[in-house]
XYZ file of C-alpha atoms in Angstrom:
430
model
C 22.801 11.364 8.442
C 24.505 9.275 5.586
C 24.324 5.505 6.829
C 26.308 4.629 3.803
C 29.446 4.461 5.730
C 28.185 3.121 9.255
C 29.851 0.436 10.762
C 28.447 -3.139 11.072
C 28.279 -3.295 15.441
C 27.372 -6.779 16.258
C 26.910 -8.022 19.950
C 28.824 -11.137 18.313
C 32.051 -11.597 17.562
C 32.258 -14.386 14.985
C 31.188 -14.079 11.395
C 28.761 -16.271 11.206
C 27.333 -13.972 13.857
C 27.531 -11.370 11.216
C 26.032 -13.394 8.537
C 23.121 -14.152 10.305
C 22.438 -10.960 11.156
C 22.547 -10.059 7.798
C 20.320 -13.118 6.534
C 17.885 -11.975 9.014
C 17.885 -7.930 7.719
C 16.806 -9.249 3.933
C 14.138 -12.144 4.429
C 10.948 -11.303 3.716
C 8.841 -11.474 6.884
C 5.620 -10.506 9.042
C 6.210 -7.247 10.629
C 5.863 -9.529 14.196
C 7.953 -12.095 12.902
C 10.983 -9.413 11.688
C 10.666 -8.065 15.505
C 10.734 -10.829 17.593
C 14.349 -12.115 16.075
C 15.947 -10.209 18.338
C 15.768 -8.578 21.911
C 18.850 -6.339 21.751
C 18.295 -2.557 20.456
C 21.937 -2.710 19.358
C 21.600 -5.895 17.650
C 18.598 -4.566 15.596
C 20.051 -1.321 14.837
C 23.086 -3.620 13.224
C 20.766 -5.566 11.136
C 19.060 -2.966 10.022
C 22.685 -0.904 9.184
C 23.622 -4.560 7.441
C 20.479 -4.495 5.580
C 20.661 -0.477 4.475
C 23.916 -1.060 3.322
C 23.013 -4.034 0.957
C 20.191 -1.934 -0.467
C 22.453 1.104 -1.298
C 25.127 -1.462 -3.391
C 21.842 -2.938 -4.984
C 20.839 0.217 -5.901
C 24.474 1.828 -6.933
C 24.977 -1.574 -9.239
C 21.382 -1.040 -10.860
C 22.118 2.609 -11.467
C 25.740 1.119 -12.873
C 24.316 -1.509 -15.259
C 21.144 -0.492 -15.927
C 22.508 1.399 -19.069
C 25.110 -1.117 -19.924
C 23.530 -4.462 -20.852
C 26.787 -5.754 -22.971
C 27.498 -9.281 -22.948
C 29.991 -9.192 -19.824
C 27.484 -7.455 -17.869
C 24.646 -10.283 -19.238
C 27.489 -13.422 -18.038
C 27.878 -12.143 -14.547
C 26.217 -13.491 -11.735
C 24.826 -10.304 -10.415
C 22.720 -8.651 -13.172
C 20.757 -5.088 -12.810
C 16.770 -5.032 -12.319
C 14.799 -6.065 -15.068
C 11.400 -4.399 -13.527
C 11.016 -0.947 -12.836
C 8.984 -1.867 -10.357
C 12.318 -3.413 -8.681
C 13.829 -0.637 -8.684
C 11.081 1.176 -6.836
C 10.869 -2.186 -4.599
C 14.724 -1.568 -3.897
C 14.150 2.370 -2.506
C 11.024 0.900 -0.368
C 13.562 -1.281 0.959
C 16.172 0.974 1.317
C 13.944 3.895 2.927
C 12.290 0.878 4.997
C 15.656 0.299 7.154
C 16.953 3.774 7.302
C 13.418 4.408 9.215
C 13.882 1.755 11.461
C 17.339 2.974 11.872
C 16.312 6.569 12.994
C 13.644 5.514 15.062
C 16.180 2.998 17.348
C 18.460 5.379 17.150
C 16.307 7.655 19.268
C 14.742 5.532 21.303
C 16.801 4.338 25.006
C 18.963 1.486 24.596
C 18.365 0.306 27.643
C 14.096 0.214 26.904
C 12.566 -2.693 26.863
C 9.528 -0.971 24.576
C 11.553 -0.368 21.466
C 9.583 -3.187 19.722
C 6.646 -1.402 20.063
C 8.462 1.969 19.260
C 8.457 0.951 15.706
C 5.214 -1.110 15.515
C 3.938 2.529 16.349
C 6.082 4.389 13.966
C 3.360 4.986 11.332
C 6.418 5.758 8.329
C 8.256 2.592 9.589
C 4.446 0.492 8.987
C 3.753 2.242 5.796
C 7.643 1.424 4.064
C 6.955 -1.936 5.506
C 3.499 -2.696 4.037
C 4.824 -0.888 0.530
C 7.636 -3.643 0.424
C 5.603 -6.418 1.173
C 3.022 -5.740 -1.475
C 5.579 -4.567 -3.861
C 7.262 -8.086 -3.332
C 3.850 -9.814 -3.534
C 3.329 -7.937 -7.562
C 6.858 -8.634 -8.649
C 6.287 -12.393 -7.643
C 3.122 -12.301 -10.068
C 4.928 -9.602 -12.422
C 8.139 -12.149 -13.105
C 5.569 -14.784 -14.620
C 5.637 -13.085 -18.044
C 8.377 -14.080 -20.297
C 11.328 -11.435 -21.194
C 10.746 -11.746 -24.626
C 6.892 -11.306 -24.863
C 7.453 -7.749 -23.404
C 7.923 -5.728 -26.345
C 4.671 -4.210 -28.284
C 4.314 -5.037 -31.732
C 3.216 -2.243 -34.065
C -0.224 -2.184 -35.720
C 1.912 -2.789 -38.976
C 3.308 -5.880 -37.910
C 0.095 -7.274 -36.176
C -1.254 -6.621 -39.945
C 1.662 -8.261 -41.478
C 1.308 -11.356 -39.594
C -2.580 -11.889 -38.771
C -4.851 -10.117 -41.646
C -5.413 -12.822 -44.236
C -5.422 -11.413 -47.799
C -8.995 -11.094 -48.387
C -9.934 -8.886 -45.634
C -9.815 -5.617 -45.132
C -6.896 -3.910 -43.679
C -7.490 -1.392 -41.046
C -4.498 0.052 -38.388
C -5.079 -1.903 -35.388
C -5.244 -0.025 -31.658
C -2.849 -0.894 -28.888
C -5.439 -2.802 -27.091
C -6.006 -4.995 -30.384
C -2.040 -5.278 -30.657
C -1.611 -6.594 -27.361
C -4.280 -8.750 -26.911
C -3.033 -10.508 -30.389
C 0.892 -10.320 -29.713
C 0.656 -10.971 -26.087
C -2.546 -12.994 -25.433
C -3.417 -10.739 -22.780
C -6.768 -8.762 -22.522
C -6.836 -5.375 -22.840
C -7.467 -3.139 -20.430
C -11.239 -1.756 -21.019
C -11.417 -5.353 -20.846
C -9.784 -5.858 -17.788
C -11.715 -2.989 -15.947
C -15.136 -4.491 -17.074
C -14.022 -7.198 -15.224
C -12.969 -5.636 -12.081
C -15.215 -5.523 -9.158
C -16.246 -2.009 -7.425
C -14.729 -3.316 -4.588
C -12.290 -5.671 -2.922
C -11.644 -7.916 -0.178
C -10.864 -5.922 2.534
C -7.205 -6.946 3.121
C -3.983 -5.233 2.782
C -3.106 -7.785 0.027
C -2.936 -6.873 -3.803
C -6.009 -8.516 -5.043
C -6.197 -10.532 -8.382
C -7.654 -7.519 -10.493
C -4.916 -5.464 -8.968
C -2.343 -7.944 -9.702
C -3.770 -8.054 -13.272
C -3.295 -4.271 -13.370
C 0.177 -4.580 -12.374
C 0.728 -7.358 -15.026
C -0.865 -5.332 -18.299
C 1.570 -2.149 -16.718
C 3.859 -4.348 -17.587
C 3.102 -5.650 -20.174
C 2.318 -3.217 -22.008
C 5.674 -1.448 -21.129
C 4.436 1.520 -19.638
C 7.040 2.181 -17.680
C 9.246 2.977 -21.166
C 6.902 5.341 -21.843
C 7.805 9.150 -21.081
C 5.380 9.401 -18.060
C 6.120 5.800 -16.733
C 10.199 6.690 -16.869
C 9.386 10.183 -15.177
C 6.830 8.318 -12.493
C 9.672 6.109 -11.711
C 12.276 8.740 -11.322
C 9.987 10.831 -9.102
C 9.238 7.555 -6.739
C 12.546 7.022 -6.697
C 13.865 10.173 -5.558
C 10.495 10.647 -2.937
C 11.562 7.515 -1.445
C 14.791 9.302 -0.565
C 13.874 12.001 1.050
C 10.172 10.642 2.116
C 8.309 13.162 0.248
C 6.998 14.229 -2.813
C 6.976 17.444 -4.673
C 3.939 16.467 -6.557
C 0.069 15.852 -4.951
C -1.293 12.564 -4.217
C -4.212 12.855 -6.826
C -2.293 14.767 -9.069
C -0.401 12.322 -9.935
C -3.365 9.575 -10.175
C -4.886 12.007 -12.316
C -2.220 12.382 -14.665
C -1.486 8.258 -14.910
C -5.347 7.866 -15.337
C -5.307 10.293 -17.810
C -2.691 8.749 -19.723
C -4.119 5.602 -19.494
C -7.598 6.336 -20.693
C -5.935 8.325 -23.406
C -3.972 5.398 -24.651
C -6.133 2.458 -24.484
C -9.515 4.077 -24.845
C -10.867 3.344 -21.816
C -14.822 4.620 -22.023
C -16.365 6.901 -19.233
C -18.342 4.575 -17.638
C -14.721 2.424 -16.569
C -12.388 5.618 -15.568
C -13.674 5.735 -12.032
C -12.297 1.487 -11.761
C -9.260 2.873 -13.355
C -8.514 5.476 -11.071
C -9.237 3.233 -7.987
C -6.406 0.726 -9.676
C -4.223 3.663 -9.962
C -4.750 5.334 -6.580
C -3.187 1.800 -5.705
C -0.305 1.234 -7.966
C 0.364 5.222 -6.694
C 0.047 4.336 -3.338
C 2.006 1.490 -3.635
C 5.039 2.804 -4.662
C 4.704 5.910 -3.041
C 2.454 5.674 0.788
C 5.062 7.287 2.727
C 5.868 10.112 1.168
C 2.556 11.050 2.002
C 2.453 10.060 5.270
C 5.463 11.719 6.565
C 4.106 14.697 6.362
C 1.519 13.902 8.907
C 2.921 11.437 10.576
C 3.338 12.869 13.742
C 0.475 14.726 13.995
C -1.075 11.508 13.207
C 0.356 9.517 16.057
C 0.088 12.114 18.844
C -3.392 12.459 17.898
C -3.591 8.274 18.447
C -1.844 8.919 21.900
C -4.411 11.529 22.902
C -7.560 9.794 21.858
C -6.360 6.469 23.448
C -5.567 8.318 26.865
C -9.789 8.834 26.733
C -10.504 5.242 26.084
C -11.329 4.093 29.694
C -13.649 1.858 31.268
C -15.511 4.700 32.396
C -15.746 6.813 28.462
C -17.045 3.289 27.928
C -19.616 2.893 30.095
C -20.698 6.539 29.658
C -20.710 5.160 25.956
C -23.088 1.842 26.835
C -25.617 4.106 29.160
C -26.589 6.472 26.013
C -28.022 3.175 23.894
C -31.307 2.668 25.702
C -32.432 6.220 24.571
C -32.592 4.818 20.822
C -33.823 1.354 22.357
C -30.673 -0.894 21.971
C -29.288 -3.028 25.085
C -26.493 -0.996 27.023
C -24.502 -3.651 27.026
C -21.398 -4.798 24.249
C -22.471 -8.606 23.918
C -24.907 -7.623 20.613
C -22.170 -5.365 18.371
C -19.525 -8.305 18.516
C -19.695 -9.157 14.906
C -18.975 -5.067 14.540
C -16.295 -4.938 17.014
C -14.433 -7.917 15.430
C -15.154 -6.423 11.703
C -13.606 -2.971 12.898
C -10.578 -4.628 14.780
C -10.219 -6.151 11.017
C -10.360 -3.562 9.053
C -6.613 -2.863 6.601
C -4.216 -0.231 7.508
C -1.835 0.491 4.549
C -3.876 0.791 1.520
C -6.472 3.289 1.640
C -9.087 1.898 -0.949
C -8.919 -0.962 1.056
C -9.376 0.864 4.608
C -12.590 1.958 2.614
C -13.694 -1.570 1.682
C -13.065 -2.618 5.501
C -14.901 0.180 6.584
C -17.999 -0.218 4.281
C -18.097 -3.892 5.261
C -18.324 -2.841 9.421
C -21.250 -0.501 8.486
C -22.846 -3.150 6.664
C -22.147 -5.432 9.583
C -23.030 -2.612 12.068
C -26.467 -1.960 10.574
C -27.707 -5.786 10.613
C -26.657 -5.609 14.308
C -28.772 -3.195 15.141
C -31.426 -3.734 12.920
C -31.503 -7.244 14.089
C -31.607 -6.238 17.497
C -34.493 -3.431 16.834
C -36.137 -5.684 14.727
C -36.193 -3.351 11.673
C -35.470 -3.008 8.700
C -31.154 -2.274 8.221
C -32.137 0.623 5.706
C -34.225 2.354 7.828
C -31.338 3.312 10.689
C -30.434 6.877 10.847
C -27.539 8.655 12.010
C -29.531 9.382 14.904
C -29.946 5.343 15.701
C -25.946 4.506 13.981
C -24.042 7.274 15.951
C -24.142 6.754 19.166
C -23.545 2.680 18.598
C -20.750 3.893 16.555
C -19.204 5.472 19.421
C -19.859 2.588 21.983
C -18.231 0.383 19.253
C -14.876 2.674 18.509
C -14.403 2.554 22.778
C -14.819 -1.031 22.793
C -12.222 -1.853 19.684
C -8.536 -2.041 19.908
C -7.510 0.043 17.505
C -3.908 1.481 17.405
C -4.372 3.051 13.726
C -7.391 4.931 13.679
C -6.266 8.389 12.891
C -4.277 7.034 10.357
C -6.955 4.621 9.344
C -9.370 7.660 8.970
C -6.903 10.241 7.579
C -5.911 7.685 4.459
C -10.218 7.324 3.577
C -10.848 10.740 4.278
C -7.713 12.702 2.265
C -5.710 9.782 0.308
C -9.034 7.600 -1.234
C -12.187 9.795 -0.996
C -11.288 13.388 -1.492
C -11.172 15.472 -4.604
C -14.506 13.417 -5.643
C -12.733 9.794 -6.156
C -15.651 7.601 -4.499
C -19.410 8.351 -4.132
C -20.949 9.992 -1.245
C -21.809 6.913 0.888
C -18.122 5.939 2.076
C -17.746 9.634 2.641
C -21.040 10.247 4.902
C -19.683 6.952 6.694
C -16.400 8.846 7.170
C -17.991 11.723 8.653
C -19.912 9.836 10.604
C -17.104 7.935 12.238
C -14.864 11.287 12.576
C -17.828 12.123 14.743
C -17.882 9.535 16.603
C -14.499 9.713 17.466
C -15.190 13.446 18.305
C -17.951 12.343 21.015
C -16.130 9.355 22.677
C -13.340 12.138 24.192
């Protein structure tokens, strides 16, 4: 269906009615927050029209400009995107309300659930968590000046810093920007980036610094940051992508280490950084795909959360000598019910953490060391703890660690034996 030409239907009459509505469909909000405006299917379904049809004349006046920076283009109020990463921001966006738009659009308008309809959606969560990060690096990205962004050659980094007696050598890239733009380059800035982060679905200040040498360094003029662009851009429109997940990390961390250098030791922190920036841009179009699978999968594994799968669950912990009883896993259930649900490196994190958590509760409880627990001791307090949690993502939670951050060797085996172990888990608490 081509929402382009849909008709603003408001419940009000007046403009400012209209206005408001409109207001409403392009501030930046919580995902509760952005619900709870209004109680009307109608009236969301015309917000979100309002705010599709902004996005498309955003994106028709970049596409119009973007080649055509003369000086009465550069005096009008209105000027095209001077990111890339806006432009990718703008197709999040615009894919964001055409979701929502579908999704009401099949749902009864006389329902009182719809709210929940697309808190469920997992597409609808994903395009919303893409913008809101996406907004959170071009708030960072917008710090650097317009006219630092331009890489000087080796030649003129020469020309301007090699005093006459030395010796003159052909500087790298790396040496060129860290002298033209005072910024570090990036072996540097992967030494510096931890193996992990904290566990929110939040870009991170070593992300953010990722996002800002990208930038910086004007990758996206280069011939695989223009092509990356144009294939988000187009994926975003028809929520998929004719190119693999890790196939494209690969070929952006291949690029990357090619370019600047980056030793063997550091590609593994540079493919985590780009599995993000990837993901970023990109998370739905490889969620569709499973999307529904996903959720009616979520449906039929909640159906066997009862008070009696939990009990069952509580009965089977005296036969590795733990309480049957919830009250010692709370620091577990409240680290689970925690855990991200957008960015899969980050689901990891969260996860690792509630293992970490879930071993010193039952080591503490045992009175043993939190090394020594087996599967045979972990599992079936794994399963007790997944009945006891409110989770409404966990297929999705699981399918983004197991295919989107862990597969086609990305992490070590640890997070993946964790994985396994929680698939499992899920597997025994039908």
């Amino acid at each position: 269906m081509n929402y382009s030409h849909m008709q603003l239907v408001t419940t009000s009459t007046t403009d400012a009615g209209v206005l408001h509505r409109v207001k409403t469909a392009l501030t930046p909000m919580t995902l509760d927050a952005k619900l709870d405006q209004l109680t009307s299917v109608a009236d969301r379904i015309a917000l979100e029209v309002a705010g599709y049809k902004q996005r498309v004349a955003d994106i028709e006046w970049d596409a119009k400009n973007y080649t055509n920076l003369n000086l009465s283009n550069l005096l009008r109020k209105k000027q095209s995107c001077r990111f890339s990463l806006a432009r990718v921001k703008l197709h999040v966006e615009t894919a964001l309300h055409k979701r929502a738009i579908e999704v009401l659009k099949s749902t009864d308008e006389t329902s009182a659930r719809w709210k929940d309809r697309l808190r469920r959606d997992l597409i609808y969560r994903t395009l919303f968590s893409q913008a809101k990060w996406l907004r959170a690096v071009l708030s960072h990205v917008k710090a650097i000046p317009t006219s630092q962004m331009r890489r000087e050659s080796a030649d003129e980094v020469l020309q301007a810093a090699v005093a006459p007696d030395q010796k003159l050598r052909r500087l790298s890239l790396d040496e060129c920007n860290q002298q033209a733009l005072h910024f570090s380059s990036l072996t540097h800035l992967l030494s510096s980036t931890p193996p992990t982060a904290t566990p929110t679905d939040e870009p991170c200040k070593s992300y953010l610094a990722f996002e800002l040498f990208l930038t910086a360094s004007l990758f996206h003029k280069t011939d695989l940051g223009m092509a990356f662009e144009s294939h988000c851009c187009s994926s975003l429109a028809s929520l998929s992508s004719t190119t693999s997940f890790h196939t494209l990390v690969g070929q952006v961390s291949r690029a990357l280490a090619d370019e600047h250098d980056v030793p063997l030791s550091q590609e593994q922190t540079l493919r985590r950084l780009v599995r993000q920036m990837v993901y970023a841009r990109l998370g739905a179009a490889f969620i569709t795909p499973m999307a529904a699978s996903l959720e009616l999968d979520q449906v039929a594994w909640k159906s066997t959360v009862t008070a009696r799968a939990r009990s069952r669950a509580l009965k089977h912990l005296p036969e590795v000598g733990l309480p049957a009883s919830p009250g010692w896993f709370t620091r577990s259930i409240t680290a689970l019910e925690a855990m991200p649900t957008f960015m899969p490196d980050r689901i990891v994190d969260g996860f690792m953490k509630v293992m970490t958590t879930l071993h010193e509760d039952v080591a503490g409880t045992l009175g043993q060391p939190a090394a020594s627990m087996s599967a045979d001791v972990i599992l079936p307090v794994l399963v007790a703890l997944v009945l006891h949690c409110d989770l409404p993502c966990l297929h999705l939670q699981t399918y983004a660690m197991e295919t989107l951050a862990l597969s086609n060797g990305c992490d070590g085996g640890e997070a993946a034996y964790y994985v396994a172990l929680l698939q499992a888990a899920m597997a025994h608490s039908k």
